[in-house]
Amino acid sequence: MSMPLVQIPAAPDLVDQVYRALLDAISSGSLAPGERLTQEDIARRLNVSRQPVLQALRLLKKDGFVHDAPGRGVWVAPLDVEWTRKVYQVRGALDMLAARLAAAQCFRIDPKLIERGRRAARGRSVEAMLDADMAFHQAIYAASGNALIGQSADHHWRHLRRAMGAVLQSATQRESLWDEHQSIADAIASGDADGAARLSNDHGAEASANLGRRLAERLNSPALSTSTNALSGDIR
């Protein structure tokens, strides 16, 4: 006779919540490059125990967002222009493949995604801009019919989200990016696989160049934010 199993109430993974909270804070600059982090301080500020914090920090270190600090704790990894360029190269190849496959199916991207992006570009919320941009590209990944593309791109997007978050507040051509997105969407919908791939490649190359230039300017600016006030709240 098999042993009966008691149902376990569904609950979000606490380690993943802590990881996401820390990654969001690092991406937004609330946890600045070079800032030291300790398990005790993070646990207190997020109102959680030290164990999920320890596991989340291990994942962040594996992913390259934090490094071991002298003594105890870790520190937030610096932004690296050259590393960001290399990440864009890989993501660009994935985006081209996804656009080509989606165009083969004449996939029509939801116009609301474009509208959402334009609204975000006119606003002041960097998080909203990043979320809209990711949602557009993820729609193309899903439309490609190859789940490996989205899975592979996810890791690279985490690093690009951080670099993009560092410069978007001062960017002046936010909405023109959505003109490029619209052109890509139109090419995909019309079944123009070569055109969709070319536009996607041009979009990624230009974004990489602009981001690298602005990121270099920001890293050389004495006004680089060191605020740490945004990491707070009760995670459940």
C-alpha positions as MATLAB code, in Angstrom:
seq = 'MSMPLVQIPAAPDLVDQVYRALLDAISSGSLAPGERLTQEDIARRLNVSRQPVLQALRLLKKDGFVHDAPGRGVWVAPLDVEWTRKVYQVRGALDMLAARLAAAQCFRIDPKLIERGRRAARGRSVEAMLDADMAFHQAIYAASGNALIGQSADHHWRHLRRAMGAVLQSATQRESLWDEHQSIADAIASGDADGAARLSNDHGAEASANLGRRLAERLNSPALSTSTNALSGDIR';
ca = [
       0.000    0.000    0.000;
       1.469    3.326   -1.048;
       1.906    6.065    1.509;
      -0.580    8.922    1.074;
       0.965   12.258    0.145;
      -0.152   15.432    1.850;
      -0.713   18.320   -0.519;
       1.816   21.128   -0.223;
       0.391   24.628   -0.640;
       1.760   26.367   -3.719;
       4.190   29.143   -2.801;
       6.740   31.162   -4.797;
      10.322   29.991   -4.496;
      11.914   32.262   -1.888;
      15.413   31.854   -3.303;
      14.163   32.946   -6.722;
      12.381   35.932   -5.178;
      15.542   37.057   -3.406;
      17.567   36.510   -6.576;
      15.130   38.605   -8.603;
      14.997   41.362   -5.988;
      18.785   41.623   -5.911;
      19.103   41.408   -9.689;
      16.484   44.148  -10.143;
      18.339   46.349   -7.648;
      21.647   45.725   -9.426;
      20.074   46.374  -12.840;
      18.493   49.646  -11.726;
      21.686   50.848  -10.044;
      20.103   50.832   -6.606;
      22.918   48.445   -5.714;
      25.842   50.202   -7.329;
      28.950   48.607   -8.867;
      31.500   47.957   -6.142;
      28.986   48.022   -3.322;
      29.606   45.395   -0.639;
      26.755   43.044    0.236;
      26.475   40.793    3.270;
      23.965   38.072    3.994;
      22.927   39.687    7.264;
      22.220   43.097    5.742;
      20.285   41.723    2.785;
      18.253   39.379    4.981;
      17.341   42.299    7.233;
      16.400   44.620    4.400;
      14.301   41.985    2.604;
      12.857   40.566    5.830;
      13.895   36.996    5.073;
      16.199   34.445    6.670;
      19.858   34.174    5.700;
      19.544   30.809    3.934;
      17.687   31.993    0.789;
      19.998   35.005    0.664;
      23.041   32.714    0.686;
      21.614   30.626   -2.162;
      20.628   33.715   -4.176;
      24.103   35.220   -3.799;
      25.652   31.982   -5.010;
      23.497   32.125   -8.126;
      24.343   35.786   -8.695;
      28.043   35.007   -8.357;
      27.732   32.117  -10.833;
      25.975   34.436  -13.285;
      28.679   37.106  -12.902;
      26.658   39.820  -11.159;
      28.616   39.746   -7.887;
      32.166   38.754   -6.910;
      33.730   37.677   -3.636;
      34.825   40.689   -1.603;
      37.973   40.807    0.540;
      37.149   39.715    4.068;
      33.494   38.768    4.076;
      30.517   39.160    1.809;
      30.452   39.959   -1.889;
      30.515   43.113   -3.941;
      28.493   44.116   -7.005;
      30.446   43.425  -10.182;
      31.485   46.443  -12.254;
      29.809   47.224  -15.547;
      32.026   46.109  -18.436;
      31.619   47.732  -21.855;
      33.545   45.003  -23.702;
      31.584   42.224  -21.996;
      28.335   43.957  -22.912;
      29.442   44.126  -26.561;
      30.124   40.395  -26.586;
      26.756   39.639  -25.008;
      25.081   41.702  -27.740;
      26.892   39.672  -30.393;
      25.422   36.441  -29.075;
      21.956   37.868  -28.514;
      22.034   39.411  -31.978;
      22.594   36.007  -33.572;
      19.674   34.572  -31.606;
      17.433   37.496  -32.565;
      18.220   37.074  -36.265;
      17.395   33.371  -36.144;
      14.172   34.006  -34.241;
      13.074   36.732  -36.682;
      13.775   34.500  -39.677;
      11.809   31.574  -38.233;
       8.908   33.798  -37.148;
       8.749   35.346  -40.626;
       8.516   31.888  -42.159;
       5.164   31.649  -40.410;
       4.121   35.234  -41.229;
       3.586   35.756  -37.513;
       1.738   38.937  -36.521;
       3.115   40.464  -33.354;
       0.425   41.932  -31.110;
       0.253   45.688  -31.881;
      -0.334   46.287  -28.180;
       3.297   45.355  -27.537;
       4.412   48.213  -29.793;
       1.944   50.604  -28.191;
       3.145   49.574  -24.732;
       6.740   50.240  -25.740;
       6.009   53.673  -27.141;
       4.155   54.669  -23.978;
       7.042   53.461  -21.854;
       9.532   55.352  -24.028;
       7.622   58.577  -23.390;
       7.517   57.950  -19.643;
      10.076   58.049  -16.879;
      10.046   54.460  -15.631;
      13.208   52.674  -16.733;
      11.750   49.396  -15.497;
       8.726   49.856  -17.775;
      11.015   50.554  -20.741;
      13.063   47.444  -20.070;
      10.006   45.246  -19.554;
       8.411   46.452  -22.802;
      11.591   45.882  -24.790;
      12.009   42.377  -23.406;
       8.339   41.556  -24.041;
       8.684   42.469  -27.720;
      11.743   40.307  -28.285;
      10.313   37.447  -26.246;
       7.238   37.485  -28.481;
       9.519   36.887  -31.471;
      11.353   34.104  -29.641;
       8.035   32.406  -28.907;
       6.874   32.875  -32.511;
      10.025   31.192  -33.822;
       8.731   27.823  -32.664;
      12.149   26.975  -31.197;
      12.018   27.073  -27.413;
      15.808   26.874  -27.176;
      16.143   30.403  -28.570;
      14.247   32.021  -25.705;
      15.951   29.832  -23.136;
      19.387   30.720  -24.500;
      18.600   34.426  -24.751;
      17.291   34.683  -21.186;
      20.735   34.586  -19.581;
      22.080   37.263  -21.940;
      19.058   39.478  -21.345;
      19.854   39.574  -17.627;
      23.212   41.198  -18.354;
      21.844   43.510  -21.033;
      19.004   44.601  -18.763;
      21.600   45.807  -16.271;
      23.598   47.711  -18.891;
      20.446   49.180  -20.442;
      19.157   50.241  -17.037;
      22.375   52.143  -16.417;
      21.920   54.408  -19.438;
      18.212   54.616  -20.307;
      17.508   57.495  -17.942;
      19.693   59.785  -20.042;
      18.902   58.310  -23.473;
      17.347   60.691  -26.010;
      16.242   58.288  -28.771;
      13.989   55.943  -26.869;
      10.951   56.108  -29.134;
      12.950   55.716  -32.364;
      13.842   52.231  -31.142;
      10.174   51.370  -31.404;
      10.121   52.539  -35.023;
      12.788   49.870  -35.587;
      10.705   47.327  -33.682;
       7.707   48.176  -35.866;
       9.764   47.629  -39.029;
      10.900   44.232  -37.760;
       7.318   43.291  -36.884;
       6.107   44.344  -40.349;
       8.784   42.277  -42.087;
       7.914   39.233  -39.992;
       4.186   39.601  -40.677;
       4.797   39.899  -44.434;
       6.882   36.721  -44.477;
      10.076   38.551  -45.481;
      12.540   36.285  -43.660;
      15.678   37.898  -45.132;
      14.400   41.384  -44.418;
      13.360   40.509  -40.879;
      16.758   38.982  -40.158;
      18.590   41.986  -41.652;
      16.496   44.522  -39.745;
      16.949   42.545  -36.551;
      20.710   42.450  -37.070;
      20.879   46.188  -37.800;
      18.740   46.911  -34.753;
      21.001   44.879  -32.478;
      24.226   46.297  -33.921;
      23.052   49.883  -33.532;
      21.749   49.242  -30.035;
      25.079   47.674  -29.085;
      27.047   50.646  -30.417;
      24.800   53.221  -28.745;
      24.713   51.353  -25.459;
      28.468   50.883  -25.428;
      29.077   54.579  -26.064;
      26.589   55.760  -23.457;
      27.750   53.192  -20.940;
      31.361   54.315  -21.376;
      30.274   57.921  -20.845;
      28.323   56.981  -17.746;
      31.178   54.962  -16.254;
      33.442   57.986  -16.656;
      30.905   60.309  -15.025;
      31.412   61.370  -11.388;
      27.619   61.461  -11.058;
      27.307   57.662  -11.191;
      24.543   56.806   -8.756;
      25.413   55.037   -5.514;
      21.936   55.034   -4.000;
      21.011   51.865   -2.098;
      17.600   52.828   -0.799;
      15.483   50.747   -3.182;
      16.387   47.344   -1.769;
      13.742   46.943    0.861;
      10.484   45.197    1.528;
       9.008   42.017    2.848;
       9.380   39.139    0.383;
       6.871   36.329    0.659;
];
